[in-house]
Amino acid sequence: MIIFGTKGYLYQLAILTLVCAQCGNPAAHTLRKRVTKFTLFFVPLFPVSTKYTTQCTFCGAEQKVTREQAEQLQAQAIGGGQGGQDHGQRSQQQPYQS
C-alpha cells in the first residue's frame, strides 16, 4: 500500500500598511505565501503549488498577488519605512499548517 497526498504550509512574509481595496481604510496587511507540497508516506517531497496573498487586518479581505508583486512588497517592508537601512528587522518565515 502506497500512502500519498498533499500538505499545506503557510508562511507570513511581512506586515505592511496599505490602503485596502475592499474597505478603503489604511490598515495593516499581512503578506502570506501558501505552499502545497506532495507527500509520500507523510514526507513532504516537492512543492506542487505556491500562491501569494495579502489580507487586510481591518476587514479581513484577502487579495491574490503575483510572485513579483509579493517580492516588491516584501522588499518595501524590509527597507521601505527605515530610510533604506535594515535595523535587524527581518521578515518572519514560520510555517503554519493548514
mmCIF file of N, CA, C and O in Angstrom:
data_model
loop_
_atom_site.group_PDB
_atom_site.id
_atom_site.type_symbol
_atom_site.label_atom_id
_atom_site.label_comp_id
_atom_site.label_asym_id
_atom_site.label_seq_id
_atom_site.Cartn_x
_atom_site.Cartn_y
_atom_site.Cartn_z
ATOM 1 N N MET A 1 0.841 -1.177 0.000
ATOM 2 C CA MET A 1 0.000 0.000 0.000
ATOM 3 C C MET A 1 0.892 1.248 0.000
ATOM 4 O O MET A 1 1.799 1.360 0.805
ATOM 5 N N ILE A 2 0.619 2.151 -0.917
ATOM 6 C CA ILE A 2 1.367 3.407 -1.009
ATOM 7 C C ILE A 2 0.475 4.533 -0.498
ATOM 8 O O ILE A 2 -0.652 4.688 -0.947
ATOM 9 N N ILE A 3 1.006 5.297 0.436
ATOM 10 C CA ILE A 3 0.251 6.415 1.007
ATOM 11 C C ILE A 3 0.848 7.706 0.470
ATOM 12 O O ILE A 3 2.027 7.981 0.674
ATOM 13 N N PHE A 4 0.006 8.491 -0.234
ATOM 14 C CA PHE A 4 0.465 9.769 -0.775
ATOM 15 C C PHE A 4 -0.623 10.810 -0.614
ATOM 16 O O PHE A 4 -1.771 10.487 -0.346
ATOM 17 N N GLY A 5 -0.250 12.072 -0.775
ATOM 18 C CA GLY A 5 -1.216 13.159 -0.645
ATOM 19 C C GLY A 5 -0.518 14.497 -0.739
ATOM 20 O O GLY A 5 0.562 14.610 -1.312
ATOM 21 N N THR A 6 -1.139 15.518 -0.144
ATOM 22 C CA THR A 6 -0.562 16.865 -0.133
ATOM 23 C C THR A 6 -0.649 17.430 1.277
ATOM 24 O O THR A 6 -1.473 17.004 2.085
ATOM 25 N N LYS A 7 0.221 18.389 1.538
ATOM 26 C CA LYS A 7 0.216 19.078 2.823
ATOM 27 C C LYS A 7 0.458 20.556 2.550
ATOM 28 O O LYS A 7 1.309 20.907 1.738
ATOM 29 N N GLY A 8 -0.276 21.415 3.230
ATOM 30 C CA GLY A 8 -0.155 22.853 3.025
ATOM 31 C C GLY A 8 0.660 23.524 4.111
ATOM 32 O O GLY A 8 0.591 23.150 5.285
ATOM 33 N N TYR A 9 1.467 24.501 3.698
ATOM 34 C CA TYR A 9 2.263 25.302 4.614
ATOM 35 C C TYR A 9 1.954 26.771 4.350
ATOM 36 O O TYR A 9 1.866 27.179 3.200
ATOM 37 N N LEU A 10 1.817 27.548 5.420
ATOM 38 C CA LEU A 10 1.511 28.965 5.309
ATOM 39 C C LEU A 10 2.624 29.753 5.974
ATOM 40 O O LEU A 10 2.911 29.554 7.156
ATOM 41 N N TYR A 11 3.274 30.643 5.197
ATOM 42 C CA TYR A 11 4.367 31.464 5.702
ATOM 43 C C TYR A 11 3.931 32.924 5.719
ATOM 44 O O TYR A 11 3.402 33.415 4.723
ATOM 45 N N GLN A 12 4.146 33.598 6.835
ATOM 46 C CA GLN A 12 3.893 35.038 6.910
ATOM 47 C C GLN A 12 5.188 35.737 6.540
ATOM 48 O O GLN A 12 6.173 35.652 7.262
ATOM 49 N N LEU A 13 5.186 36.437 5.411
ATOM 50 C CA LEU A 13 6.396 37.071 4.903
ATOM 51 C C LEU A 13 6.621 38.462 5.469
ATOM 52 O O LEU A 13 7.758 38.847 5.732
ATOM 53 N N ALA A 14 5.547 39.251 5.620
ATOM 54 C CA ALA A 14 5.698 40.632 6.082
ATOM 55 C C ALA A 14 4.351 41.178 6.537
ATOM 56 O O ALA A 14 3.298 40.621 6.232
ATOM 57 N N ILE A 15 4.420 42.285 7.255
ATOM 58 C CA ILE A 15 3.225 43.049 7.621
ATOM 59 C C ILE A 15 3.443 44.466 7.100
ATOM 60 O O ILE A 15 4.435 45.100 7.414
ATOM 61 N N LEU A 16 2.495 44.930 6.280
ATOM 62 C CA LEU A 16 2.612 46.222 5.608
ATOM 63 C C LEU A 16 1.404 47.088 5.925
ATOM 64 O O LEU A 16 0.321 46.581 6.175
ATOM 65 N N THR A 17 1.581 48.392 5.855
ATOM 66 C CA THR A 17 0.443 49.306 5.948
ATOM 67 C C THR A 17 0.076 49.731 4.537
ATOM 68 O O THR A 17 0.855 50.394 3.856
ATOM 69 N N LEU A 18 -1.107 49.315 4.092
ATOM 70 C CA LEU A 18 -1.602 49.609 2.748
ATOM 71 C C LEU A 18 -3.036 50.096 2.838
ATOM 72 O O LEU A 18 -3.720 49.878 3.840
ATOM 73 N N VAL A 19 -3.509 50.730 1.773
ATOM 74 C CA VAL A 19 -4.925 51.111 1.681
ATOM 75 C C VAL A 19 -5.668 49.917 1.106
ATOM 76 O O VAL A 19 -5.339 49.425 0.025
ATOM 77 N N CYS A 20 -6.655 49.439 1.829
ATOM 78 C CA CYS A 20 -7.402 48.250 1.428
ATOM 79 C C CYS A 20 -8.279 48.547 0.212
ATOM 80 O O CYS A 20 -8.984 49.563 0.166
ATOM 81 N N ALA A 21 -8.251 47.668 -0.767
ATOM 82 C CA ALA A 21 -9.076 47.816 -1.963
ATOM 83 C C ALA A 21 -10.551 47.555 -1.659
ATOM 84 O O ALA A 21 -11.434 48.051 -2.357
ATOM 85 N N GLN A 22 -10.840 46.804 -0.610
ATOM 86 C CA GLN A 22 -12.214 46.449 -0.265
ATOM 87 C C GLN A 22 -12.889 47.525 0.584
ATOM 88 O O GLN A 22 -13.943 48.032 0.231
ATOM 89 N N CYS A 23 -12.260 47.885 1.721
ATOM 90 C CA CYS A 23 -12.904 48.816 2.648
ATOM 91 C C CYS A 23 -12.377 50.248 2.530
ATOM 92 O O CYS A 23 -12.990 51.163 3.051
ATOM 93 N N GLY A 24 -11.242 50.440 1.865
ATOM 94 C CA GLY A 24 -10.696 51.775 1.658
ATOM 95 C C GLY A 24 -9.950 52.358 2.837
ATOM 96 O O GLY A 24 -9.533 53.515 2.805
ATOM 97 N N ASN A 25 -9.756 51.591 3.895
ATOM 98 C CA ASN A 25 -9.053 52.070 5.080
ATOM 99 C C ASN A 25 -7.558 51.794 4.981
ATOM 100 O O ASN A 25 -7.159 50.731 4.528
ATOM 101 N N PRO A 26 -6.721 52.729 5.419
ATOM 102 C CA PRO A 26 -5.293 52.419 5.523
ATOM 103 C C PRO A 26 -5.084 51.530 6.759
ATOM 104 O O PRO A 26 -5.298 51.969 7.889
ATOM 105 N N ALA A 27 -4.749 50.295 6.529
ATOM 106 C CA ALA A 27 -4.645 49.325 7.622
ATOM 107 C C ALA A 27 -3.466 48.388 7.381
ATOM 108 O O ALA A 27 -2.912 48.330 6.285
ATOM 109 N N ALA A 28 -3.111 47.656 8.405
ATOM 110 C CA ALA A 28 -2.050 46.658 8.285
ATOM 111 C C ALA A 28 -2.552 45.494 7.429
ATOM 112 O O ALA A 28 -3.700 45.070 7.544
ATOM 113 N N HIS A 29 -1.687 45.030 6.550
ATOM 114 C CA HIS A 29 -1.971 43.874 5.704
ATOM 115 C C HIS A 29 -0.867 42.844 5.917
ATOM 116 O O HIS A 29 0.300 43.209 5.983
ATOM 117 N N THR A 30 -1.244 41.590 6.021
ATOM 118 C CA THR A 30 -0.250 40.537 6.132
ATOM 119 C C THR A 30 0.009 39.966 4.748
ATOM 120 O O THR A 30 -0.923 39.683 3.996
ATOM 121 N N LEU A 31 1.273 39.823 4.404
ATOM 122 C CA LEU A 31 1.688 39.213 3.143
ATOM 123 C C LEU A 31 2.013 37.764 3.456
ATOM 124 O O LEU A 31 2.874 37.476 4.295
ATOM 125 N N ARG A 32 1.306 36.852 2.793
ATOM 126 C CA ARG A 32 1.444 35.426 3.082
ATOM 127 C C ARG A 32 1.780 34.626 1.836
ATOM 128 O O ARG A 32 1.372 34.979 0.736
ATOM 129 N N LYS A 33 2.492 33.539 2.061
ATOM 130 C CA LYS A 33 2.852 32.609 0.997
ATOM 131 C C LYS A 33 2.308 31.241 1.391
ATOM 132 O O LYS A 33 2.604 30.734 2.474
ATOM 133 N N ARG A 34 1.489 30.657 0.525
ATOM 134 C CA ARG A 34 0.916 29.330 0.782
ATOM 135 C C ARG A 34 1.555 28.339 -0.181
ATOM 136 O O ARG A 34 1.465 28.494 -1.392
ATOM 137 N N VAL A 35 2.217 27.323 0.380
ATOM 138 C CA VAL A 35 2.893 26.308 -0.422
ATOM 139 C C VAL A 35 2.219 24.966 -0.163
ATOM 140 O O VAL A 35 2.055 24.562 0.987
ATOM 141 N N THR A 36 1.832 24.281 -1.240
ATOM 142 C CA THR A 36 1.272 22.945 -1.146
ATOM 143 C C THR A 36 2.320 21.965 -1.656
ATOM 144 O O THR A 36 2.827 22.120 -2.765
ATOM 145 N N LYS A 37 2.664 20.985 -0.809
ATOM 146 C CA LYS A 37 3.705 20.020 -1.163
ATOM 147 C C LYS A 37 3.120 18.619 -1.303
ATOM 148 O O LYS A 37 2.224 18.234 -0.553
ATOM 149 N N PHE A 38 3.650 17.871 -2.267
ATOM 150 C CA PHE A 38 3.293 16.473 -2.459
ATOM 151 C C PHE A 38 3.989 15.648 -1.387
ATOM 152 O O PHE A 38 5.177 15.858 -1.106
ATOM 153 N N THR A 39 3.248 14.740 -0.756
ATOM 154 C CA THR A 39 3.831 13.908 0.290
ATOM 155 C C THR A 39 3.736 12.428 -0.097
ATOM 156 O O THR A 39 2.772 11.999 -0.733
ATOM 157 N N LEU A 40 4.740 11.690 0.294
ATOM 158 C CA LEU A 40 4.766 10.238 0.109
ATOM 159 C C LEU A 40 5.128 9.640 1.457
ATOM 160 O O LEU A 40 6.180 9.955 2.022
ATOM 161 N N PHE A 41 4.234 8.813 1.983
ATOM 162 C CA PHE A 41 4.388 8.259 3.325
ATOM 163 C C PHE A 41 4.602 9.369 4.353
ATOM 164 O O PHE A 41 5.480 9.295 5.215
ATOM 165 N N PHE A 42 3.815 10.439 4.235
ATOM 166 C CA PHE A 42 3.790 11.584 5.152
ATOM 167 C C PHE A 42 5.079 12.411 5.144
ATOM 168 O O PHE A 42 5.304 13.210 6.038
ATOM 169 N N VAL A 43 5.926 12.222 4.142
ATOM 170 C CA VAL A 43 7.155 13.002 4.000
ATOM 171 C C VAL A 43 6.965 13.986 2.843
ATOM 172 O O VAL A 43 6.758 13.550 1.705
ATOM 173 N N PRO A 44 7.018 15.312 3.104
ATOM 174 C CA PRO A 44 6.872 16.278 2.012
ATOM 175 C C PRO A 44 8.077 16.194 1.069
ATOM 176 O O PRO A 44 9.221 16.263 1.500
ATOM 177 N N LEU A 45 7.796 16.020 -0.247
ATOM 178 C CA LEU A 45 8.866 15.824 -1.210
ATOM 179 C C LEU A 45 9.147 17.053 -2.057
ATOM 180 O O LEU A 45 10.284 17.485 -2.153
ATOM 181 N N PHE A 46 8.132 17.611 -2.701
ATOM 182 C CA PHE A 46 8.356 18.764 -3.580
ATOM 183 C C PHE A 46 7.094 19.617 -3.625
ATOM 184 O O PHE A 46 5.992 19.126 -3.427
ATOM 185 N N PRO A 47 7.276 20.920 -3.886
ATOM 186 C CA PRO A 47 6.106 21.812 -3.940
ATOM 187 C C PRO A 47 5.283 21.576 -5.206
ATOM 188 O O PRO A 47 5.834 21.407 -6.288
ATOM 189 N N VAL A 48 3.974 21.562 -5.027
ATOM 190 C CA VAL A 48 3.047 21.402 -6.144
ATOM 191 C C VAL A 48 2.549 22.769 -6.598
ATOM 192 O O VAL A 48 2.449 23.031 -7.788
ATOM 193 N N SER A 49 2.241 23.651 -5.638
ATOM 194 C CA SER A 49 1.780 24.998 -5.985
ATOM 195 C C SER A 49 2.228 25.991 -4.919
ATOM 196 O O SER A 49 2.426 25.636 -3.761
ATOM 197 N N THR A 50 2.399 27.229 -5.360
ATOM 198 C CA THR A 50 2.761 28.332 -4.473
ATOM 199 C C THR A 50 1.877 29.524 -4.814
ATOM 200 O O THR A 50 1.788 29.899 -5.976
ATOM 201 N N LYS A 51 1.214 30.082 -3.805
ATOM 202 C CA LYS A 51 0.331 31.224 -4.006
ATOM 203 C C LYS A 51 0.651 32.293 -2.976
ATOM 204 O O LYS A 51 0.995 31.990 -1.831
ATOM 205 N N TYR A 52 0.528 33.546 -3.392
ATOM 206 C CA TYR A 52 0.789 34.698 -2.521
ATOM 207 C C TYR A 52 -0.499 35.498 -2.353
ATOM 208 O O TYR A 52 -1.238 35.696 -3.327
ATOM 209 N N THR A 53 -0.750 35.955 -1.120
ATOM 210 C CA THR A 53 -1.938 36.767 -0.848
ATOM 211 C C THR A 53 -1.594 37.851 0.167
ATOM 212 O O THR A 53 -0.628 37.742 0.919
ATOM 213 N N THR A 54 -2.422 38.909 0.155
ATOM 214 C CA THR A 54 -2.398 39.903 1.222
ATOM 215 C C THR A 54 -3.765 39.880 1.882
ATOM 216 O O THR A 54 -4.778 39.678 1.216
ATOM 217 N N GLN A 55 -3.796 40.084 3.198
ATOM 218 C CA GLN A 55 -5.060 40.097 3.918
ATOM 219 C C GLN A 55 -5.123 41.336 4.798
ATOM 220 O O GLN A 55 -4.192 41.611 5.567
ATOM 221 N N CYS A 56 -6.216 42.077 4.667
ATOM 222 C CA CYS A 56 -6.454 43.277 5.462
ATOM 223 C C CYS A 56 -6.813 42.868 6.890
ATOM 224 O O CYS A 56 -7.680 42.018 7.096
ATOM 225 N N THR A 57 -6.147 43.479 7.871
ATOM 226 C CA THR A 57 -6.455 43.159 9.259
ATOM 227 C C THR A 57 -7.683 43.921 9.764
ATOM 228 O O THR A 57 -8.198 43.614 10.827
ATOM 229 N N PHE A 58 -8.160 44.894 8.982
ATOM 230 C CA PHE A 58 -9.335 45.677 9.389
ATOM 231 C C PHE A 58 -10.629 44.963 9.002
ATOM 232 O O PHE A 58 -11.499 44.753 9.829
ATOM 233 N N CYS A 59 -10.749 44.584 7.713
ATOM 234 C CA CYS A 59 -11.999 43.971 7.249
ATOM 235 C C CYS A 59 -11.846 42.481 6.930
ATOM 236 O O CYS A 59 -12.842 41.795 6.721
ATOM 237 N N GLY A 60 -10.609 41.985 6.841
ATOM 238 C CA GLY A 60 -10.390 40.566 6.576
ATOM 239 C C GLY A 60 -10.366 40.189 5.108
ATOM 240 O O GLY A 60 -10.258 39.013 4.785
ATOM 241 N N ALA A 61 -10.477 41.168 4.218
ATOM 242 C CA ALA A 61 -10.480 40.871 2.777
ATOM 243 C C ALA A 61 -9.116 40.342 2.358
ATOM 244 O O ALA A 61 -8.078 40.840 2.778
ATOM 245 N N GLU A 62 -9.143 39.316 1.512
ATOM 246 C CA GLU A 62 -7.914 38.701 1.031
ATOM 247 C C GLU A 62 -7.795 38.932 -0.466
ATOM 248 O O GLU A 62 -8.781 38.824 -1.190
ATOM 249 N N GLN A 63 -6.594 39.268 -0.922
ATOM 250 C CA GLN A 63 -6.370 39.565 -2.330
ATOM 251 C C GLN A 63 -5.156 38.790 -2.817
ATOM 252 O O GLN A 63 -4.112 38.784 -2.164
ATOM 253 N N LYS A 64 -5.284 38.138 -3.968
ATOM 254 C CA LYS A 64 -4.169 37.408 -4.556
ATOM 255 C C LYS A 64 -3.189 38.389 -5.188
ATOM 256 O O LYS A 64 -3.591 39.401 -5.747
ATOM 257 N N VAL A 65 -1.900 38.098 -5.073
ATOM 258 C CA VAL A 65 -0.860 38.892 -5.718
ATOM 259 C C VAL A 65 0.098 37.937 -6.431
ATOM 260 O O VAL A 65 0.193 36.758 -6.079
ATOM 261 N N THR A 66 0.795 38.454 -7.424
ATOM 262 C CA THR A 66 1.766 37.637 -8.152
ATOM 263 C C THR A 66 3.050 37.517 -7.335
ATOM 264 O O THR A 66 3.246 38.246 -6.358
ATOM 265 N N ARG A 67 3.921 36.621 -7.753
ATOM 266 C CA ARG A 67 5.189 36.447 -7.054
ATOM 267 C C ARG A 67 6.032 37.720 -7.121
ATOM 268 O O ARG A 67 6.656 38.113 -6.139
ATOM 269 N N GLU A 68 6.029 38.375 -8.269
ATOM 270 C CA GLU A 68 6.792 39.614 -8.433
ATOM 271 C C GLU A 68 6.268 40.702 -7.502
ATOM 272 O O GLU A 68 7.044 41.424 -6.870
ATOM 273 N N GLN A 69 4.936 40.832 -7.422
ATOM 274 C CA GLN A 69 4.344 41.819 -6.525
ATOM 275 C C GLN A 69 4.687 41.499 -5.072
ATOM 276 O O GLN A 69 4.972 42.395 -4.280
ATOM 277 N N ALA A 70 4.657 40.211 -4.722
ATOM 278 C CA ALA A 70 4.976 39.802 -3.354
ATOM 279 C C ALA A 70 6.428 40.133 -3.017
ATOM 280 O O ALA A 70 6.722 40.600 -1.911
ATOM 281 N N GLU A 71 7.336 39.916 -3.959
ATOM 282 C CA GLU A 71 8.745 40.241 -3.726
ATOM 283 C C GLU A 71 8.934 41.745 -3.543
ATOM 284 O O GLU A 71 9.710 42.180 -2.687
ATOM 285 N N GLN A 72 8.221 42.557 -4.339
ATOM 286 C CA GLN A 72 8.307 44.007 -4.207
ATOM 287 C C GLN A 72 7.759 44.463 -2.855
ATOM 288 O O GLN A 72 8.347 45.322 -2.192
ATOM 289 N N LEU A 73 6.626 43.899 -2.445
ATOM 290 C CA LEU A 73 6.037 44.263 -1.162
ATOM 291 C C LEU A 73 6.943 43.848 -0.005
ATOM 292 O O LEU A 73 7.084 44.584 0.979
ATOM 293 N N GLN A 74 7.577 42.687 -0.118
ATOM 294 C CA GLN A 74 8.475 42.228 0.938
ATOM 295 C C GLN A 74 9.702 43.126 1.024
ATOM 296 O O GLN A 74 10.147 43.475 2.114
ATOM 297 N N ALA A 75 10.243 43.545 -0.119
ATOM 298 C CA ALA A 75 11.385 44.461 -0.125
ATOM 299 C C ALA A 75 10.987 45.808 0.464
ATOM 300 O O ALA A 75 11.764 46.437 1.188
ATOM 301 N N GLN A 76 9.769 46.249 0.176
ATOM 302 C CA GLN A 76 9.256 47.505 0.720
ATOM 303 C C GLN A 76 9.129 47.404 2.245
ATOM 304 O O GLN A 76 9.438 48.350 2.956
ATOM 305 N N ALA A 77 8.686 46.262 2.734
ATOM 306 C CA ALA A 77 8.514 46.081 4.176
ATOM 307 C C ALA A 77 9.853 46.054 4.893
ATOM 308 O O ALA A 77 9.987 46.594 5.990
ATOM 309 N N ILE A 78 10.863 45.476 4.270
ATOM 310 C CA ILE A 78 12.176 45.374 4.910
ATOM 311 C C ILE A 78 12.891 46.715 4.906
ATOM 312 O O ILE A 78 13.422 47.154 5.911
ATOM 313 N N GLY A 79 12.897 47.405 3.760
ATOM 314 C CA GLY A 79 13.664 48.633 3.670
ATOM 315 C C GLY A 79 12.861 49.896 3.504
ATOM 316 O O GLY A 79 13.412 50.981 3.546
ATOM 317 N N GLY A 80 11.560 49.788 3.315
ATOM 318 C CA GLY A 80 10.739 50.947 2.981
ATOM 319 C C GLY A 80 10.645 52.004 4.045
ATOM 320 O O GLY A 80 11.029 53.143 3.845
ATOM 321 N N GLY A 81 10.170 51.675 5.224
ATOM 322 C CA GLY A 81 9.930 52.675 6.245
ATOM 323 C C GLY A 81 11.149 53.012 7.077
ATOM 324 O O GLY A 81 11.070 53.764 8.020
ATOM 325 N N GLN A 82 12.324 52.467 6.710
ATOM 326 C CA GLN A 82 13.500 52.673 7.531
ATOM 327 C C GLN A 82 14.559 53.495 6.809
ATOM 328 O O GLN A 82 15.713 53.472 7.188
ATOM 329 N N GLY A 83 14.189 54.202 5.753
ATOM 330 C CA GLY A 83 15.147 55.016 5.029
ATOM 331 C C GLY A 83 16.176 54.197 4.288
ATOM 332 O O GLY A 83 17.285 54.632 4.094
ATOM 333 N N GLY A 84 15.804 52.961 3.901
ATOM 334 C CA GLY A 84 16.718 52.112 3.157
ATOM 335 C C GLY A 84 17.697 51.350 4.030
ATOM 336 O O GLY A 84 18.519 50.617 3.529
ATOM 337 N N GLN A 85 17.617 51.504 5.343
ATOM 338 C CA GLN A 85 18.529 50.792 6.227
ATOM 339 C C GLN A 85 17.786 49.685 6.934
ATOM 340 O O GLN A 85 16.625 49.820 7.309
ATOM 341 N N ASP A 86 18.476 48.582 7.126
ATOM 342 C CA ASP A 86 17.909 47.445 7.834
ATOM 343 C C ASP A 86 18.422 47.479 9.269
ATOM 344 O O ASP A 86 19.614 47.390 9.501
ATOM 345 N N HIS A 87 17.507 47.624 10.225
ATOM 346 C CA HIS A 87 17.890 47.707 11.624
ATOM 347 C C HIS A 87 17.632 46.389 12.345
ATOM 348 O O HIS A 87 17.152 46.370 13.468
ATOM 349 N N GLY A 88 17.947 45.287 11.656
ATOM 350 C CA GLY A 88 17.807 43.987 12.290
ATOM 351 C C GLY A 88 16.407 43.422 12.236
ATOM 352 O O GLY A 88 16.144 42.381 12.810
ATOM 353 N N GLN A 89 15.488 44.075 11.572
ATOM 354 C CA GLN A 89 14.129 43.561 11.486
ATOM 355 C C GLN A 89 13.972 42.823 10.166
ATOM 356 O O GLN A 89 13.961 43.412 9.107
ATOM 357 N N ARG A 90 13.880 41.539 10.238
ATOM 358 C CA ARG A 90 13.705 40.688 9.064
ATOM 359 C C ARG A 90 12.292 40.121 9.078
ATOM 360 O O ARG A 90 11.643 40.038 10.106
ATOM 361 N N SER A 91 11.850 39.695 7.907
ATOM 362 C CA SER A 91 10.534 39.072 7.850
ATOM 363 C C SER A 91 10.599 37.704 8.510
ATOM 364 O O SER A 91 11.607 37.022 8.460
ATOM 365 N N GLN A 92 9.513 37.321 9.123
ATOM 366 C CA GLN A 92 9.456 36.033 9.790
ATOM 367 C C GLN A 92 8.865 35.021 8.837
ATOM 368 O O GLN A 92 7.835 35.265 8.229
ATOM 369 N N GLN A 93 9.519 33.891 8.701
ATOM 370 C CA GLN A 93 9.017 32.835 7.840
ATOM 371 C C GLN A 93 8.812 31.592 8.695
ATOM 372 O O GLN A 93 9.605 30.665 8.679
ATOM 373 N N GLN A 94 7.727 31.587 9.446
ATOM 374 C CA GLN A 94 7.409 30.447 10.279
ATOM 375 C C GLN A 94 6.252 29.704 9.654
ATOM 376 O O GLN A 94 5.222 30.293 9.350
ATOM 377 N N PRO A 95 6.401 28.411 9.438
ATOM 378 C CA PRO A 95 5.327 27.666 8.787
ATOM 379 C C PRO A 95 4.132 27.467 9.713
ATOM 380 O O PRO A 95 4.300 27.218 10.903
ATOM 381 N N TYR A 96 2.964 27.614 9.152
ATOM 382 C CA TYR A 96 1.728 27.310 9.836
ATOM 383 C C TYR A 96 1.035 26.229 9.027
ATOM 384 O O TYR A 96 0.890 26.357 7.818
ATOM 385 N N GLN A 97 0.626 25.175 9.680
ATOM 386 C CA GLN A 97 -0.039 24.096 8.945
ATOM 387 C C GLN A 97 -1.495 24.462 8.747
ATOM 388 O O GLN A 97 -2.139 24.987 9.635
ATOM 389 N N SER A 98 -1.983 24.192 7.543
ATOM 390 C CA SER A 98 -3.394 24.497 7.266
ATOM 391 C C SER A 98 -4.216 23.245 7.188
ATOM 392 O O SER A 98 -3.745 22.164 7.089
#
